[in-house]
Coordinates of C-alpha atoms and ligand atoms in Angstrom, one line a residue:
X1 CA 227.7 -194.7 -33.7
X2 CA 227.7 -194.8 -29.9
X3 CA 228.9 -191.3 -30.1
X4 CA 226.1 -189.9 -31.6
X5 CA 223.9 -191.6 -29.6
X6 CA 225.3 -190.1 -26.4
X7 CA 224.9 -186.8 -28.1
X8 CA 221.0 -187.2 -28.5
X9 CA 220.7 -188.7 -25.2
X10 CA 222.3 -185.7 -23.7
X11 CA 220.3 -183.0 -26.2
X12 CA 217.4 -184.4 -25.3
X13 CA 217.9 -184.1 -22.0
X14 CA 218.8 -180.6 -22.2
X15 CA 215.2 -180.4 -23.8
X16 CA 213.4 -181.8 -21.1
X17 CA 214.6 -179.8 -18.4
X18 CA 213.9 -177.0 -20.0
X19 CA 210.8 -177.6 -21.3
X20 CA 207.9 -174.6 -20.6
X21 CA 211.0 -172.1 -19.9
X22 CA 210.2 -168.8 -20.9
X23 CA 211.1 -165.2 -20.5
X24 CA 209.6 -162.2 -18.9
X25 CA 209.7 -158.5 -20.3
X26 CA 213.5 -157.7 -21.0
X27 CA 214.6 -154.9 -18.8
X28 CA 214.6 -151.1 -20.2
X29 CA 217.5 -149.4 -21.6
X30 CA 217.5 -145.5 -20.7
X31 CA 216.5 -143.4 -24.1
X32 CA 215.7 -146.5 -26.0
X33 CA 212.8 -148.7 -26.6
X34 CA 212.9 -152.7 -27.9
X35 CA 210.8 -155.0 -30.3
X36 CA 209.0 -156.6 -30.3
X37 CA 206.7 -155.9 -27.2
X38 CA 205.2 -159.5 -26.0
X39 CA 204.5 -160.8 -22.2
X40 CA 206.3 -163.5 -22.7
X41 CA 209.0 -164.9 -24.5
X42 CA 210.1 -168.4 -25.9
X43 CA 214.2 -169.4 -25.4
X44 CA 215.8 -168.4 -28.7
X45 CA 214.0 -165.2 -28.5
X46 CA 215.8 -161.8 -29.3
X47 CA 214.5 -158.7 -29.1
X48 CA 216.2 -155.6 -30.5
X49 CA 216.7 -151.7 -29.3
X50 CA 216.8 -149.0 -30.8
X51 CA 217.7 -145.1 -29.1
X52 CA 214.4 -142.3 -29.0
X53 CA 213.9 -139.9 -30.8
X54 CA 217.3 -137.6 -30.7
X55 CA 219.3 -139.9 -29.7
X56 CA 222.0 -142.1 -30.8
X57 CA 223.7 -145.3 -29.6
X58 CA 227.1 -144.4 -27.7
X59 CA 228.3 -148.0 -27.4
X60 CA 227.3 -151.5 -26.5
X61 CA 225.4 -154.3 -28.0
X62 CA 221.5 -153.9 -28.5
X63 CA 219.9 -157.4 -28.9
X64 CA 218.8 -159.3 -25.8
X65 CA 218.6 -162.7 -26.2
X66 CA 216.1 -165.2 -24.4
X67 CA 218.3 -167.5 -22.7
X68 CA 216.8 -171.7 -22.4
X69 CA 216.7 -171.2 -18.5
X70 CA 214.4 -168.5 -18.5
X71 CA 216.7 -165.5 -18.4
X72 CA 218.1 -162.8 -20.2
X73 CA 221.2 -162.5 -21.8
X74 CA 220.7 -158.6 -21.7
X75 CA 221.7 -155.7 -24.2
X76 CA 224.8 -153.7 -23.2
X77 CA 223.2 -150.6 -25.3
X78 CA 223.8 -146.8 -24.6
X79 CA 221.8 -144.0 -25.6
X80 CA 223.5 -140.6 -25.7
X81 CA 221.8 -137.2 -27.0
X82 CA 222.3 -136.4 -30.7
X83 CA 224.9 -134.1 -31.0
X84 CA 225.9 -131.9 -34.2
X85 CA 229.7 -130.7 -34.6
X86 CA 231.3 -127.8 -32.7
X87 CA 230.8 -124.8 -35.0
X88 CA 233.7 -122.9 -36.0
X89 CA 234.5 -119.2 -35.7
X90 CA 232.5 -116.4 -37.7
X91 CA 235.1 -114.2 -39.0
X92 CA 234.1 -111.0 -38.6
X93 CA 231.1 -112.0 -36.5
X94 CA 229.7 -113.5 -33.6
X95 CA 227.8 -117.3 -33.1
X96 CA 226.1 -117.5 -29.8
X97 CA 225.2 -121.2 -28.1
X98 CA 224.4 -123.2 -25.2
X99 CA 224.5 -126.1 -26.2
X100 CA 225.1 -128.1 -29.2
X101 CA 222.4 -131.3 -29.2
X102 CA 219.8 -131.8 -30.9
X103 CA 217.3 -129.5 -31.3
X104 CA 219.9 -126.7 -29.7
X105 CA 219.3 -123.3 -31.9
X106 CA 223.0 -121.4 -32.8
X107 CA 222.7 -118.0 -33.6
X108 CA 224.8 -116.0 -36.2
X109 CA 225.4 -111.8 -36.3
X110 CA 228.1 -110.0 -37.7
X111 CA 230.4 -107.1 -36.2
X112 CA 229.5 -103.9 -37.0
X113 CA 230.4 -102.7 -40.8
X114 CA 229.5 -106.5 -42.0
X115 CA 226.6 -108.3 -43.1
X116 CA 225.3 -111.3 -42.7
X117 CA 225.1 -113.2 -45.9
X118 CA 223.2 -116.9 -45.1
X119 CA 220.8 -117.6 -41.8
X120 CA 221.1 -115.6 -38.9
X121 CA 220.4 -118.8 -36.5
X122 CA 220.8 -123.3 -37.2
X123 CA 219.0 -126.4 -35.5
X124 CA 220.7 -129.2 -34.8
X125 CA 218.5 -131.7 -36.7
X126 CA 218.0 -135.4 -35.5
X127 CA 220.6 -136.3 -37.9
X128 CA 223.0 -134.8 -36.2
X129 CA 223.6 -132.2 -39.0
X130 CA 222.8 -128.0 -38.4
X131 CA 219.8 -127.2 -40.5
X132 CA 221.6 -124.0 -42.3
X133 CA 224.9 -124.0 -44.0
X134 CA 227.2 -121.7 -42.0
X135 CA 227.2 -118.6 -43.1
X136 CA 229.4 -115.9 -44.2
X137 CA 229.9 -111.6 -42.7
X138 CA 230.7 -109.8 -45.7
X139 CA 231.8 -106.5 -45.5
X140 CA 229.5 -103.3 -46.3
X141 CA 230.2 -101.6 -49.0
X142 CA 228.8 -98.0 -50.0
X143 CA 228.3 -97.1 -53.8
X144 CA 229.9 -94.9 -55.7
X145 CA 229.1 -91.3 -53.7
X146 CA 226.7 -89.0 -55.1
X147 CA 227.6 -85.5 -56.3
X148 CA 225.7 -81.8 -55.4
X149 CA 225.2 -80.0 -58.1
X150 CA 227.7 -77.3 -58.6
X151 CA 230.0 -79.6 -56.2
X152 CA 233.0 -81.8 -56.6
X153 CA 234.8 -84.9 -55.0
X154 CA 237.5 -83.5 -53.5
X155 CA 239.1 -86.9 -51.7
X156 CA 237.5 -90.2 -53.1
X157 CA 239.4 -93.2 -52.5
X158 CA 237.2 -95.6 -54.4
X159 CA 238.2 -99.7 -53.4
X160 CA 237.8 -102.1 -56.1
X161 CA 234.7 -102.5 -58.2
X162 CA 234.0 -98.7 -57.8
X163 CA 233.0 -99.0 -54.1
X164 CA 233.5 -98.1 -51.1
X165 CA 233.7 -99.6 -47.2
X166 CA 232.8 -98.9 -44.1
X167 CA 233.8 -95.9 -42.3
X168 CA 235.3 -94.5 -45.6
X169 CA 235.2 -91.0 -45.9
X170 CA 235.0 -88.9 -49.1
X171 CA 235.5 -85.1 -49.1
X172 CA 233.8 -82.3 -50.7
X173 CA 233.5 -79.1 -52.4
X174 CA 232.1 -76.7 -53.9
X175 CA 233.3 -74.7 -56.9
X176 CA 234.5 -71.3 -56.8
X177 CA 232.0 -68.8 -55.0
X178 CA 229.8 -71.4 -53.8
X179 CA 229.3 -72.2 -50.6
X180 CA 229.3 -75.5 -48.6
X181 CA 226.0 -76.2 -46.9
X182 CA 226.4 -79.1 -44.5
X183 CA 229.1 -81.4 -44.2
X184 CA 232.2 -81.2 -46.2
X185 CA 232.7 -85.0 -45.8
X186 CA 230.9 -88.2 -45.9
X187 CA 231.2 -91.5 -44.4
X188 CA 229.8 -94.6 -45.7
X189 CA 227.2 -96.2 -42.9
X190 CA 227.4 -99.7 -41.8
X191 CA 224.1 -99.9 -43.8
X192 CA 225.6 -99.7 -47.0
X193 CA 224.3 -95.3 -47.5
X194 CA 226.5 -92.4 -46.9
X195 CA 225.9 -89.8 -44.5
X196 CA 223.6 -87.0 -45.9
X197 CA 226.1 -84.8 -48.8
X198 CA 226.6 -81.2 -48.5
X199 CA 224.9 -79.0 -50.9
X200 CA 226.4 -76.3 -53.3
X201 CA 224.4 -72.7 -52.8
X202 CA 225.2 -69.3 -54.5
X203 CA 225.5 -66.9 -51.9
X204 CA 224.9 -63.3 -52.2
X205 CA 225.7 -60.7 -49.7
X206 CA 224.3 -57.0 -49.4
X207 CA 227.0 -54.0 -50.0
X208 CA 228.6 -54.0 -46.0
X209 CA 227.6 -51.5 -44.1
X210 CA 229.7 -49.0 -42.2
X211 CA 230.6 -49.0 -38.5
X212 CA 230.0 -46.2 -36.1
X213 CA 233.7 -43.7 -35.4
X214 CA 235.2 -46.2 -37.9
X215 CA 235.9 -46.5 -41.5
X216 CA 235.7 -49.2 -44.2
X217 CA 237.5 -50.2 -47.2
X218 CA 236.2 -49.1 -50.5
X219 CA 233.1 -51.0 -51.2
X220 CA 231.2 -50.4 -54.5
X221 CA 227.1 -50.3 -54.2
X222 CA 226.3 -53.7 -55.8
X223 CA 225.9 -57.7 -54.4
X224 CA 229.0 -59.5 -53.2
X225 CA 229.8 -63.0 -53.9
X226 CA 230.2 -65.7 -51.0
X227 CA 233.7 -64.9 -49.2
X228 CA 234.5 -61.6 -50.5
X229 CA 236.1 -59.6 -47.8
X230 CA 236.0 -55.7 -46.2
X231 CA 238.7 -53.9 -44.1
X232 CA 237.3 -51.7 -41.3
X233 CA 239.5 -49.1 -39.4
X234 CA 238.4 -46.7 -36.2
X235 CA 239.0 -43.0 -36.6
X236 CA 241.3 -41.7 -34.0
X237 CA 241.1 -41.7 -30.9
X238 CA 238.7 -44.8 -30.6
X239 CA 240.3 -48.3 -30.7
X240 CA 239.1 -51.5 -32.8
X241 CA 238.3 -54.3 -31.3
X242 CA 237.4 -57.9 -33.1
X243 CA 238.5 -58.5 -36.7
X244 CA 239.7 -56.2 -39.2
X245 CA 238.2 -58.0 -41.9
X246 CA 234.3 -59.1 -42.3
X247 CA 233.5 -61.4 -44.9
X248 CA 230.8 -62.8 -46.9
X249 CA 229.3 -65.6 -45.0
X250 CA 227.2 -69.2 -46.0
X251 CA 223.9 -67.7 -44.8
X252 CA 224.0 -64.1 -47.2
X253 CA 225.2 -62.3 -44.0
X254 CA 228.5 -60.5 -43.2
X255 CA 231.0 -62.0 -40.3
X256 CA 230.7 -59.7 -37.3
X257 CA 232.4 -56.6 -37.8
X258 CA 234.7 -55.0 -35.1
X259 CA 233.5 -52.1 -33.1
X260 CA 235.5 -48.9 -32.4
X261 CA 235.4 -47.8 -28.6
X262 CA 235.9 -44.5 -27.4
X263 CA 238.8 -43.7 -25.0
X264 CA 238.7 -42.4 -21.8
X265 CA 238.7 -39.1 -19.9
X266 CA 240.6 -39.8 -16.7
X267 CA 239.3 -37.2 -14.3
X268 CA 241.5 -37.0 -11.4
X269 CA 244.4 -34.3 -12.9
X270 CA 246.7 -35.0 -9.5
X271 CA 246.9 -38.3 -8.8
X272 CA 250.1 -40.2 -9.3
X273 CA 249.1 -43.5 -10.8
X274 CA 251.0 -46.1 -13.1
X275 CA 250.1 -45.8 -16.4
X276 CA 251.4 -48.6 -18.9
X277 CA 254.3 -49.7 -16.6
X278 CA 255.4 -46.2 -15.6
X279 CA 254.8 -44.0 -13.0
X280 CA 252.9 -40.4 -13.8
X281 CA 250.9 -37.8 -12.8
X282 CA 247.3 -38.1 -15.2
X283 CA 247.7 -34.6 -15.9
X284 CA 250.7 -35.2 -17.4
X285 CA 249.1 -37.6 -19.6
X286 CA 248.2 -36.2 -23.3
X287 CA 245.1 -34.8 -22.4
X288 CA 244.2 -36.6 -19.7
X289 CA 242.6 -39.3 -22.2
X290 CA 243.7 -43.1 -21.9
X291 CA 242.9 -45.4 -24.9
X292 CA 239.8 -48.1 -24.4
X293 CA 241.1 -51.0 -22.3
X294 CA 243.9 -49.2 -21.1
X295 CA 244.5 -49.7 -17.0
X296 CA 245.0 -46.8 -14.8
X297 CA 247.1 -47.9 -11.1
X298 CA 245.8 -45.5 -8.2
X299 CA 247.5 -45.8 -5.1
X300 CA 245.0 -45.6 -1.5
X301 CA 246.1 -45.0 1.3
X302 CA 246.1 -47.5 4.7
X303 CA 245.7 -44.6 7.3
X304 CA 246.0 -47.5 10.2
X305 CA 249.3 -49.2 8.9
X306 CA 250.7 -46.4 7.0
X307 CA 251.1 -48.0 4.1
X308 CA 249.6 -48.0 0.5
X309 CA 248.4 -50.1 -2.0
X310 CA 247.1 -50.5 -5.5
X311 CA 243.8 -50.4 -7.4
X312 CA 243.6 -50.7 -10.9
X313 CA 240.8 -49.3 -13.3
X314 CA 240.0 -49.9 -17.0
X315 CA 239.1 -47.9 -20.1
X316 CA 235.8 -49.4 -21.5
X317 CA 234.5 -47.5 -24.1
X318 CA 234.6 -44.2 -22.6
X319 CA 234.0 -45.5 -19.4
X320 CA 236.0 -44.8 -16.6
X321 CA 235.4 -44.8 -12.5
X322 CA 238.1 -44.1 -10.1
X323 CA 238.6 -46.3 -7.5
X324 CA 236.2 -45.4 -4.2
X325 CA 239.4 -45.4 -2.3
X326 CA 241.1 -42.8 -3.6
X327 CA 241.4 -39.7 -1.9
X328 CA 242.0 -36.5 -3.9
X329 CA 244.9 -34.9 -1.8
X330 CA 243.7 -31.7 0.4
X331 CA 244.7 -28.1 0.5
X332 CA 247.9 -29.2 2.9
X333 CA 249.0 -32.5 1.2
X334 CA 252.3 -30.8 1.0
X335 CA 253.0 -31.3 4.4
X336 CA 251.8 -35.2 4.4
X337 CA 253.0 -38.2 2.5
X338 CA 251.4 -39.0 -1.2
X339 CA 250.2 -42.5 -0.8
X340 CA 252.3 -43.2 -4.0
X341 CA 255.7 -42.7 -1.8
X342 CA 254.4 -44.6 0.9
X343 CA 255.5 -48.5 1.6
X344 CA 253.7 -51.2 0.1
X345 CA 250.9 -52.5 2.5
X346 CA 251.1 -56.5 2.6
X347 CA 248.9 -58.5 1.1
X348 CA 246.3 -58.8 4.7
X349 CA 246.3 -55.3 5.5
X350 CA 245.1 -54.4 2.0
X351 CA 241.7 -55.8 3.5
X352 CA 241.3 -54.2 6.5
X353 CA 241.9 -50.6 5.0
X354 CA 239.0 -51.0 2.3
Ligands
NAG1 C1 237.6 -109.3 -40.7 O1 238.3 -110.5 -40.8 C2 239.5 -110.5 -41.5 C3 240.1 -111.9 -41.6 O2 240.1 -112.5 -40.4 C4 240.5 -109.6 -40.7 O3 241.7 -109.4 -41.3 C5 239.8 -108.2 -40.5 O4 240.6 -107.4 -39.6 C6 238.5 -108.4 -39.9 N1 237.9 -107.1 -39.8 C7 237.5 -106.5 -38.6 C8 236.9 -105.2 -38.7 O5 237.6 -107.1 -37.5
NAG2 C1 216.7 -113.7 -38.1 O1 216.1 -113.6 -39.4 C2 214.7 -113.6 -39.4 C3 214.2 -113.6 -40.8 O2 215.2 -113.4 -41.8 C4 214.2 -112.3 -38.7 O3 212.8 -112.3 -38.6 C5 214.7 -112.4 -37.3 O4 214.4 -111.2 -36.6 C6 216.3 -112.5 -37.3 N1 216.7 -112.7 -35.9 C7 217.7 -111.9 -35.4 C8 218.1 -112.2 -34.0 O5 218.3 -111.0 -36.1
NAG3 C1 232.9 -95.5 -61.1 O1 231.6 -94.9 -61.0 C2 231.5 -93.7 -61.6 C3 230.1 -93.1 -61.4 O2 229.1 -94.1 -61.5 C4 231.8 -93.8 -63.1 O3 231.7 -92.5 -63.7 C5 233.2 -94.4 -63.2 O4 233.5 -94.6 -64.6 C6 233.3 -95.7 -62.5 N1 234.7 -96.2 -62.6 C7 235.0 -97.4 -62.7 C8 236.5 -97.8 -62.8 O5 234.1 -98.3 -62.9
NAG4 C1 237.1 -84.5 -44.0 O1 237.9 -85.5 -44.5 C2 239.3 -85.1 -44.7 C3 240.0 -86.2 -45.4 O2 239.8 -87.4 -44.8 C4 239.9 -84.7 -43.4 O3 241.2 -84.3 -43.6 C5 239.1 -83.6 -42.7 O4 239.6 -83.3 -41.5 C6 237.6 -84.0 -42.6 N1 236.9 -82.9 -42.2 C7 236.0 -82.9 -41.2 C8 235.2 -81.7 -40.9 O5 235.8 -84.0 -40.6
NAG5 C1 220.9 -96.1 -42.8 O1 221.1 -95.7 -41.4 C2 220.7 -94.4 -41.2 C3 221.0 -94.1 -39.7 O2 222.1 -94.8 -39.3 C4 219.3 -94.1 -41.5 O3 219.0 -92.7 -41.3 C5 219.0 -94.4 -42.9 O4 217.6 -94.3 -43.2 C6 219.4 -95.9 -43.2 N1 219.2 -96.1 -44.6 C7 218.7 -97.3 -45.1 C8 218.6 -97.4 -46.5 O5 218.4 -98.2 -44.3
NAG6 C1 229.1 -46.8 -19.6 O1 228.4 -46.1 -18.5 C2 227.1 -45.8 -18.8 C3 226.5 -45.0 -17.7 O2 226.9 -45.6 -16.4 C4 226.3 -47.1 -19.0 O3 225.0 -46.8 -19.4 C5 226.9 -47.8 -20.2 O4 226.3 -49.0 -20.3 C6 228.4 -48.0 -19.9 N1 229.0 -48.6 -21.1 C7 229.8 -49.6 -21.0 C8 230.3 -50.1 -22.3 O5 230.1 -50.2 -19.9

């Protein structure tokens, strides 16, 4: 009995003393706001705080309590920025971000040959989740290739389902007298089309023509078909030059045909020179003619260092010009040296005497 009076006694003192207590505004908590808003507040108050907008609490307590002697017992609360989880690779592709809070945009692209098969960006949402599932790079594939008319697959590799991938190639052709026009192959586009396919054409040639101081293989009067070859020849003494054979090209046209060049009449009958590696007087070449391309060596003459050296000069159909430093030998060359016997000048000298 005496106890519980001595428990009101002391309760009601407590009362009295604090009697017309009250609390001010409870202090702010960064990123969050409290209710309820009042001036004042009674002991026994609590308010409560919750994080803004895009944010969410890291840790702490977030009730404040109005304490009987005026004060606050405060909230421990912490606000941190909404965050949503680390995204993952993109195989085969590419996600580019700054940052990963909320409201942060990711953006999704795939490498080259793939495609992107969901969004190509995600928002972090207030909730903490991305706004877009992740999404997926799938590989391109090209159709089954068309065919040219008159043409054929020649390589096709198809991968399942009949398709094809990037970068794969098919081969074509053409069947027999046809030609190719364009590309023999195709490759299949990182946009899902091929690169543009040949096309097939009949290809007809006029009878080939004859070449001047040559000769051609029989050739009937009537069209020829695409590839169909001709032989030329040269009659003596001219030489060919280019291919033997012409042939029925793509665009109805023969392949160039070889020419026959004359040879040369080499007009200095005295003159030792070198002629194909050996050492001769022209006139005692076979009539003083020299195939086209063929080189003639003269020998001038160094009258300073007594010594001779070497000049060469080419056959070109039927064109020939002696060397502007030869000198024909005069009425007593037998008495002087024929530059031919003479030493061999060294290289600097050679020069000075031209
Ligand atoms: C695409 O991804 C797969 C699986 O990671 C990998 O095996 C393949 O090499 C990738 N392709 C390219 C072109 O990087
Ligand atoms: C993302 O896709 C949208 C619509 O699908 C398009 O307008 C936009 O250009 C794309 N952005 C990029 C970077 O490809
Ligand atoms: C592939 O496609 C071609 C042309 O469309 C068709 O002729 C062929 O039967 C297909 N093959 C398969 C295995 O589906
Ligand atoms: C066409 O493709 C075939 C097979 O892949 C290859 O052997 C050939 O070299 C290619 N031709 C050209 C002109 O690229
Ligand atoms: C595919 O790309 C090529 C060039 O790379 C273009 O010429 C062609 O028009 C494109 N085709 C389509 C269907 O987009
Ligand atoms: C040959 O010489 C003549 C006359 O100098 C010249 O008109 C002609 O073009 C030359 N021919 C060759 C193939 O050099």
């Amino acid at each position: 009995m005496l106890q519980r009076l001595l428990l009101a006694a002391v309760l009601c003192l407590i009362g009295f003393s604090a009697a017309g207590k009250v609390c001010g505004r409870p202090r702010q908590v960064e990123n969050a706001v409290f209710r309820p808003g009042r001036v004042v507040y009674n002991p026994q108050d609590v308010v409560t705080y919750s994080c803004n907008l895009g944010y969410v609490k890291d840790s702490g307590n977030d009730k404040a309590l109005c304490l009987i002697l005026g004060n606050w017992e405060h909230a421990t609360l912490q606000c941190k920025r909404q965050q949503c989880p680390k995204p993952g690779a993109l195989e085969n592709g590419t996600v580019r971000y700054t940052d990963i809070t909320y409201q942060s945009i990711i953006y999704f692209s795939c490498h080259e040959g793939y495609r992107l098969r969901g969004a190509n960006e995600s928002q972090c949402l207030v909730s903490g989740a991305w706004s877009a599932p992740f999404p997926v790079c799938e590989a391109v594939t090209c159709p089954h290739p068309q065919i040219p008319d008159l043409g054929r697959l020649e390589f096709y590799k198809p991968r399942e389902g009949n398709l094809s991938f990037y970068q794969d190639v098919v081969q074509y052709g053409c069947q027999l007298n046809y030609a190719l026009i364009g590309s023999e192959n195709a490759t299949c586009r990182a946009n899902g089309t091929w690169t543009p396919i040949p096309e097939c054409r009949a290809v007809k040639c006029q009878r080939p023509t004859e070449i001047p101081n040559g000769y051609m293989s029989f050739a009937p009067y009537r069209k020829y078909d695409y590839k169909e070859a001709v032989t030329y020849g040269c009659n003596p003494p001219y030489t060919l030059v280019g291919s033997r054979t012409s042939y029925c090209d793509k665009d109805g046209e023969w392949t160039q045909k070889p020419l026959c060049q004359a040879p040369c009449h080499v007009p200095t009958p005295k003159a030792n020179v070198l002629h194909n590696g050996r050492k001769t007087r022209v006139d005692e070449i076979s009539r003083q003619q020299i195939q086209h391309g063929d080189v003639i060596t003269y020998y001038c003459k160094n009258k300073i260092e007594k010594c001779a050296y070497t000049v060469e000069s080419r056959c070109h159909d039927g064109n020939f010009t002696v060397p502007a430093c030869y000198k024909k030998p005069g009425v007593f060359s037998v008495f002087t040296t024929d530059p031919s016997d003479m030493v061999p000048c060294p290289e600097a000298s050679q020069q000075s005497a031209i």
